[in-house]
PDB file of C-alpha atoms in Angstrom:
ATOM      1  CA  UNK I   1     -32.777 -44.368  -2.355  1.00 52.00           C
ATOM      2  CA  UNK I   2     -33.873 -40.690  -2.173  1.00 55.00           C
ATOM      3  CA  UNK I   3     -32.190 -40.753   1.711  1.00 53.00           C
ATOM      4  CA  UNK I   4     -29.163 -41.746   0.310  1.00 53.00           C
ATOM      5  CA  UNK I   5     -28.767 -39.448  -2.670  1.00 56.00           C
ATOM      6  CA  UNK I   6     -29.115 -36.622  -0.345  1.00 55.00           C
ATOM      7  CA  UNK I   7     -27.178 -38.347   2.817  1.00 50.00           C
ATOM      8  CA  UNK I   8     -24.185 -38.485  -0.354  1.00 59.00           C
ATOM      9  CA  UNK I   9     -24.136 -34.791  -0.761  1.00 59.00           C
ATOM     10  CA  UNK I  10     -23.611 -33.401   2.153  1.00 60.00           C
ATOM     11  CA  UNK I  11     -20.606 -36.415   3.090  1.00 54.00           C
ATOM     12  CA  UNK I  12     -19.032 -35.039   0.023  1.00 57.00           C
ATOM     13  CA  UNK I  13     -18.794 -31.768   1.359  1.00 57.00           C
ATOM     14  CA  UNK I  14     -18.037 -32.376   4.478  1.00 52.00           C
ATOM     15  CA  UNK I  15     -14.895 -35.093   3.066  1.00 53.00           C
ATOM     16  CA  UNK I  16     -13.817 -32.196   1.007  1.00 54.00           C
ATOM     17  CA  UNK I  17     -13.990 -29.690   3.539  1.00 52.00           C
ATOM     18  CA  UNK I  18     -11.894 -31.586   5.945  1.00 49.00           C
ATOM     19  CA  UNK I  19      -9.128 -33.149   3.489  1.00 45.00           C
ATOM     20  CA  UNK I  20      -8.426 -29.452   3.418  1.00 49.00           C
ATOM     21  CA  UNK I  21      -8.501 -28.284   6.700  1.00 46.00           C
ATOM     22  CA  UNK I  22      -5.864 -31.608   7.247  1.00 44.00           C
ATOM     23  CA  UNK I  23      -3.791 -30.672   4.270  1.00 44.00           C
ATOM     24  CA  UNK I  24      -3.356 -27.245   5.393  1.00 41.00           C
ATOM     25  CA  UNK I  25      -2.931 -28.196   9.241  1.00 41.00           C
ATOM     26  CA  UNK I  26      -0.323 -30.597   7.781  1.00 38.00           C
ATOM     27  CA  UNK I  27       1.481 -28.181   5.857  1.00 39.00           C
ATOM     28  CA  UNK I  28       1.816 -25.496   8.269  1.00 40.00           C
ATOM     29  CA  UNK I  29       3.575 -27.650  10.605  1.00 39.00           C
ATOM     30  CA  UNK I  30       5.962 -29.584   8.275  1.00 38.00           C
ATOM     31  CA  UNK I  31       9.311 -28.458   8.853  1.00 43.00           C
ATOM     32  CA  UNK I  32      10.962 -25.940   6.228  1.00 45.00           C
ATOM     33  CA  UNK I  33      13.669 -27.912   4.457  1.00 38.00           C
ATOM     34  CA  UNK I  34      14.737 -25.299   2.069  1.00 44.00           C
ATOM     35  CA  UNK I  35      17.278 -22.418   3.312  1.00 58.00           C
ATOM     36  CA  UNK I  36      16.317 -19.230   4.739  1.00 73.00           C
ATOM     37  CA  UNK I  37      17.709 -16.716   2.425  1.00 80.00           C
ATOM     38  CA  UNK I  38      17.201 -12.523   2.431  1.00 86.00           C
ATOM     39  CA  UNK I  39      16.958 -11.011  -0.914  1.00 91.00           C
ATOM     40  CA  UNK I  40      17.866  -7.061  -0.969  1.00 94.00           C
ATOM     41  CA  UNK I  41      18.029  -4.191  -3.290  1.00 96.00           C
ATOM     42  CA  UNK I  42      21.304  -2.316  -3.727  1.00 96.00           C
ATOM     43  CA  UNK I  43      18.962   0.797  -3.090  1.00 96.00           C
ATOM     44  CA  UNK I  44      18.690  -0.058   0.777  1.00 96.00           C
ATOM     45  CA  UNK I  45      22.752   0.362   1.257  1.00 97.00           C
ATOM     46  CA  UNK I  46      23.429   4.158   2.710  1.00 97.00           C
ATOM     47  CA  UNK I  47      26.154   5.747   2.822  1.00 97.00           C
ATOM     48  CA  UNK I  48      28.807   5.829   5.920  1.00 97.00           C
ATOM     49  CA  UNK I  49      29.041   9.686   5.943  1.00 96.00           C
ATOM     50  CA  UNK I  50      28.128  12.710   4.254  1.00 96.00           C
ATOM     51  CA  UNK I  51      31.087  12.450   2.646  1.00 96.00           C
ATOM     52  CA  UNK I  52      29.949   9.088   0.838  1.00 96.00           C
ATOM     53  CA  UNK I  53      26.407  10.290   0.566  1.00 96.00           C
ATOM     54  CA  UNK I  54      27.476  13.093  -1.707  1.00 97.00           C
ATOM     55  CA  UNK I  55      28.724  10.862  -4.358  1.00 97.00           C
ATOM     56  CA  UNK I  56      26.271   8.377  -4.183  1.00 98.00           C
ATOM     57  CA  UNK I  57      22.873   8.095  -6.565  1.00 97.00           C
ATOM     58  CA  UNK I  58      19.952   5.527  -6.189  1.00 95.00           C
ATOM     59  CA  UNK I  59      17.558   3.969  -8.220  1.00 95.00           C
ATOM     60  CA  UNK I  60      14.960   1.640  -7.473  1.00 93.00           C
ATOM     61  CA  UNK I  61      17.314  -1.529  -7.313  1.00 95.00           C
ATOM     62  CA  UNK I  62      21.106   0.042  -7.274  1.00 97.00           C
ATOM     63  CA  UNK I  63      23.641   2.145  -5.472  1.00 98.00           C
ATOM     64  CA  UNK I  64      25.799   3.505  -7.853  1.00 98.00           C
ATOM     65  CA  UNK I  65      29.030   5.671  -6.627  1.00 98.00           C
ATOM     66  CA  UNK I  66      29.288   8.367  -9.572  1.00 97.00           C
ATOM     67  CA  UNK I  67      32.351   9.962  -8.371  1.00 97.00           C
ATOM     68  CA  UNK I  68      35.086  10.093 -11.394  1.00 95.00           C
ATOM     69  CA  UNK I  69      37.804   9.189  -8.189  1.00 96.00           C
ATOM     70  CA  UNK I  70      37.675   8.563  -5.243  1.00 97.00           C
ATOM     71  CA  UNK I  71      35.728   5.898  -3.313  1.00 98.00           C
ATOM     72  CA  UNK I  72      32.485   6.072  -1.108  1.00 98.00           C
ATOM     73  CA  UNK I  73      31.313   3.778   1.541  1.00 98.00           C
ATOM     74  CA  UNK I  74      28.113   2.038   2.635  1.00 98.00           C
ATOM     75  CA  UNK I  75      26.517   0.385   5.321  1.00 98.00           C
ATOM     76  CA  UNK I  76      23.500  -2.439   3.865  1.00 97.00           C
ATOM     77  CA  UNK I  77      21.265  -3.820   6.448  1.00 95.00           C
ATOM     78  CA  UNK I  78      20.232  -7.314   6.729  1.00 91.00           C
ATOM     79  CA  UNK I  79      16.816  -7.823   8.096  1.00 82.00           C
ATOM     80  CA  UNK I  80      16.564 -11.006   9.685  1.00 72.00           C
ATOM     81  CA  UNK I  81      12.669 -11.793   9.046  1.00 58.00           C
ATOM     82  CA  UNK I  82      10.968 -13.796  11.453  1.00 56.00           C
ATOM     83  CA  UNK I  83      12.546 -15.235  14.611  1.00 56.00           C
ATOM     84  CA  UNK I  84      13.925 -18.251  14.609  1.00 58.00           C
ATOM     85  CA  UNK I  85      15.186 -17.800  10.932  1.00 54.00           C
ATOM     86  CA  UNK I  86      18.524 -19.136  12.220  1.00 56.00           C
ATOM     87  CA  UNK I  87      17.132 -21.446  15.065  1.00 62.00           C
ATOM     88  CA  UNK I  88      19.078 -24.700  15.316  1.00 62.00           C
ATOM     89  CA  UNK I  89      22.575 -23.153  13.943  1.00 63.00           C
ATOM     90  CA  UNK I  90      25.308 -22.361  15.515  1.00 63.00           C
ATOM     91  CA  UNK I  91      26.320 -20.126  12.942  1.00 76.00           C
ATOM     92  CA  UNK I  92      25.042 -16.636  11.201  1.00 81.00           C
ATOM     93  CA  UNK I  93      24.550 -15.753   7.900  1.00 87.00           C
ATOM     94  CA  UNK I  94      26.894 -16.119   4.570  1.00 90.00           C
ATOM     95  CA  UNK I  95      26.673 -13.197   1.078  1.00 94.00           C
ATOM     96  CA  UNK I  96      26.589 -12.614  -1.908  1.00 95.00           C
ATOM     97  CA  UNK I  97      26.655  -8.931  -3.362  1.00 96.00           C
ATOM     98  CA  UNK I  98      25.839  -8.184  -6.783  1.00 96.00           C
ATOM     99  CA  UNK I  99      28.438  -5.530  -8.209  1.00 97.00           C
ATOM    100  CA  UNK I 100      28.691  -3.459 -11.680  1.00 96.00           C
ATOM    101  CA  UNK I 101      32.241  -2.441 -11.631  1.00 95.00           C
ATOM    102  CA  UNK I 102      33.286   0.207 -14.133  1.00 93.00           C
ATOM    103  CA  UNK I 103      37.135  -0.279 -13.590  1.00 93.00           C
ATOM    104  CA  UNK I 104      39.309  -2.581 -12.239  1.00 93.00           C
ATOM    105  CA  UNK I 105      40.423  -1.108  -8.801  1.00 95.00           C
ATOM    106  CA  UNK I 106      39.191  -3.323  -6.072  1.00 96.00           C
ATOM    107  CA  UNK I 107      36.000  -3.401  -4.250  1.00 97.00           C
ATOM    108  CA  UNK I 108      35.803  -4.557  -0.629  1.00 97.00           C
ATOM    109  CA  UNK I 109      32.468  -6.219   1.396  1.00 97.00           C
ATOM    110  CA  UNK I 110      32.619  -7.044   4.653  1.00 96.00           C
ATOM    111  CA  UNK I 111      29.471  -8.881   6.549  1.00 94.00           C
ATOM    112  CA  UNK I 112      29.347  -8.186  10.289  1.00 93.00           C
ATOM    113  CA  UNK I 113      27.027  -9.233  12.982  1.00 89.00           C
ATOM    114  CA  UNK I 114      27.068  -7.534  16.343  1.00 88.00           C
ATOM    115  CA  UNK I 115      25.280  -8.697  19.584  1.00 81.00           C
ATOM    116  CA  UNK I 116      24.928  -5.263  21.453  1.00 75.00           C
ATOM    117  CA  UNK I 117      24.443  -6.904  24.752  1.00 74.00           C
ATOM    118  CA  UNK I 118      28.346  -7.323  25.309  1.00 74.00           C
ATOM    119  CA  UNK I 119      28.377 -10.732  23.060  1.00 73.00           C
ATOM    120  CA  UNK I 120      30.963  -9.198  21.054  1.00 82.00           C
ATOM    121  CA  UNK I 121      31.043  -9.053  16.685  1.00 86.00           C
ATOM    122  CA  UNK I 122      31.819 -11.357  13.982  1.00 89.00           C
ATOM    123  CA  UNK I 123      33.557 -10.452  10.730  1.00 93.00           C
ATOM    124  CA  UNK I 124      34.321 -12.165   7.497  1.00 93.00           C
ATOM    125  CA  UNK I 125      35.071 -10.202   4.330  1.00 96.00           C
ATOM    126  CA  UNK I 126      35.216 -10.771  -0.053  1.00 96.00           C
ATOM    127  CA  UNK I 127      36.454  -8.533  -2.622  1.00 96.00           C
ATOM    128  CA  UNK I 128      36.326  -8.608  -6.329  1.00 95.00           C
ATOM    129  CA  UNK I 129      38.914  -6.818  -9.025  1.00 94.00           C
ATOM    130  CA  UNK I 130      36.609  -8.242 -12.168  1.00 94.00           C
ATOM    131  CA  UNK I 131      35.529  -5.721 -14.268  1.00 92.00           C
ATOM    132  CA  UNK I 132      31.669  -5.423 -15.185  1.00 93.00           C
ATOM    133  CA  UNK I 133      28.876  -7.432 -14.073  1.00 93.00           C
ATOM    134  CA  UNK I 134      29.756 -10.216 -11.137  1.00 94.00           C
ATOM    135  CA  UNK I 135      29.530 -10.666  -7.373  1.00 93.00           C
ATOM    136  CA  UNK I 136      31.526 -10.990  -4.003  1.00 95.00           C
ATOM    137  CA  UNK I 137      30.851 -13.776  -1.809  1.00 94.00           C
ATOM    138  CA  UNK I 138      31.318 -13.807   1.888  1.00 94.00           C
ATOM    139  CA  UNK I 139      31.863 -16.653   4.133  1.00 92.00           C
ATOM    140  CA  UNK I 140      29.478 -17.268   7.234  1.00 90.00           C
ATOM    141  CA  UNK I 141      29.969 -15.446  10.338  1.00 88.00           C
ATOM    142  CA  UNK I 142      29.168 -16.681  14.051  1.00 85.00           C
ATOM    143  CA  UNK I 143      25.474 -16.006  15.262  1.00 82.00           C
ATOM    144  CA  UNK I 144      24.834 -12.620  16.004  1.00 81.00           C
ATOM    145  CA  UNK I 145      21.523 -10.488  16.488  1.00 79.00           C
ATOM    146  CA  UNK I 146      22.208  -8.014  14.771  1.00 86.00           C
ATOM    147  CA  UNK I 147      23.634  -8.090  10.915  1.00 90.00           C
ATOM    148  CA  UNK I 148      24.554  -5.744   8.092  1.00 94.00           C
ATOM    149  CA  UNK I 149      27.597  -5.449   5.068  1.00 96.00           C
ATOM    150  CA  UNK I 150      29.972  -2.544   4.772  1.00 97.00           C
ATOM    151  CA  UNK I 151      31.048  -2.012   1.052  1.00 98.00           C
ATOM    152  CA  UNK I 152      33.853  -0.192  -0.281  1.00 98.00           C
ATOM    153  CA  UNK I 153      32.686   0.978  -3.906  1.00 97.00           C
ATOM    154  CA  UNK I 154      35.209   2.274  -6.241  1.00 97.00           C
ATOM    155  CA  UNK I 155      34.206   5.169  -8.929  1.00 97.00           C
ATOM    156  CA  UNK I 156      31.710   4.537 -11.743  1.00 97.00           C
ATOM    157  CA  UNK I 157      30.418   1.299 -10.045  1.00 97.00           C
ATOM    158  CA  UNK I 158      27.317   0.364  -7.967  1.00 97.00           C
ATOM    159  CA  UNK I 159      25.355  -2.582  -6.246  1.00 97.00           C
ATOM    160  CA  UNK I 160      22.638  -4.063  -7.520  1.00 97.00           C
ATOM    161  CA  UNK I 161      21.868  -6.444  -4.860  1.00 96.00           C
ATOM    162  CA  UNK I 162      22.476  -8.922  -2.324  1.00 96.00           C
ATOM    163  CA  UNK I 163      21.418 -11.612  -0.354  1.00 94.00           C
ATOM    164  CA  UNK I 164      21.977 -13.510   3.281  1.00 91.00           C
ATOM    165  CA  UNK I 165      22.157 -17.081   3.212  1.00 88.00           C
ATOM    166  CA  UNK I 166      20.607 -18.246   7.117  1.00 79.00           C
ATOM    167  CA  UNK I 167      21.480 -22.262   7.629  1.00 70.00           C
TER     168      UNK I 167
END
């Protein structure tokens, strides 16, 4: 009985140890059915030109044009992540961007992808006129390599966000 008791122990341990090891090995090569998505602060966007830049403040999460008139325009990169974030589409990313608009002029995003070695760009575009708190949504684009939104923002409004929907 004693032989047992202790043989007991260490098959416990070693059970345990190994249902883990499997779970984990299991796990980490499932496939990954949810959507790759890219969340980004409003703070990464930059401005276009000096111009822009001028008129443009930043806080931790927004981009906020302050100018009482006129316009200024960014450039917001999209960082891809890991490779093969798009693997098994034949298409790029889709967008959201999260606006505050403080008048009712229109705002204009457009999502780009480029593929520097002479594969040419792809271009879809959203705009908003709603005043306040909402968002512009851009259709997908063909896969690129390289992907980023322009943004047209009017006075007294900013973005707070946005995102890249991959697959």
């Amino acid at each position: 009985m004693k032989t047992t008791k202790h043989f007991r122990k260490p098959a416990k341990t070693f059970i345990a140890a190994a249902v883990t090891l499997l779970s984990t090995i299991v796990t980490a090569a499932a496939p990954a059915l949810a959507d790759s998505y890219k969340s980004f602060p409003g703070s990464m966007c930059h401005g276009t030109d000096s111009s822009s830049e001028a008129k443009l403040s930043r806080g931790y999460l927004y981009i906020y044009n302050g100018d009482s008139s006129q316009y200024a325009y960014v450039v917001c990169p999209i960082v891809r992540g890991a490779p093969g974030d798009d693997d098994g589409t034949t298409s790029g990313p889709s967008s959201l961007v999260y606006v505050n608009k403080g008048n009712s002029q229109k705002m204009l995003c457009g999502l780009i992808g480029d593929w520097p070695a002479g594969g040419g760009f792809s271009y879809q575009e959203g705009t908003t006129i709603a005043q306040g708190t909402t968002y512009i949504s851009i259709p997908k684009i063909a896969k690129r390599n390289i992907y980023a939104i322009f943004c047209s923002i009017p006075p007294k409004s900013s973005i707070t966000g946005y995102y890249s929907f991959f697959k």
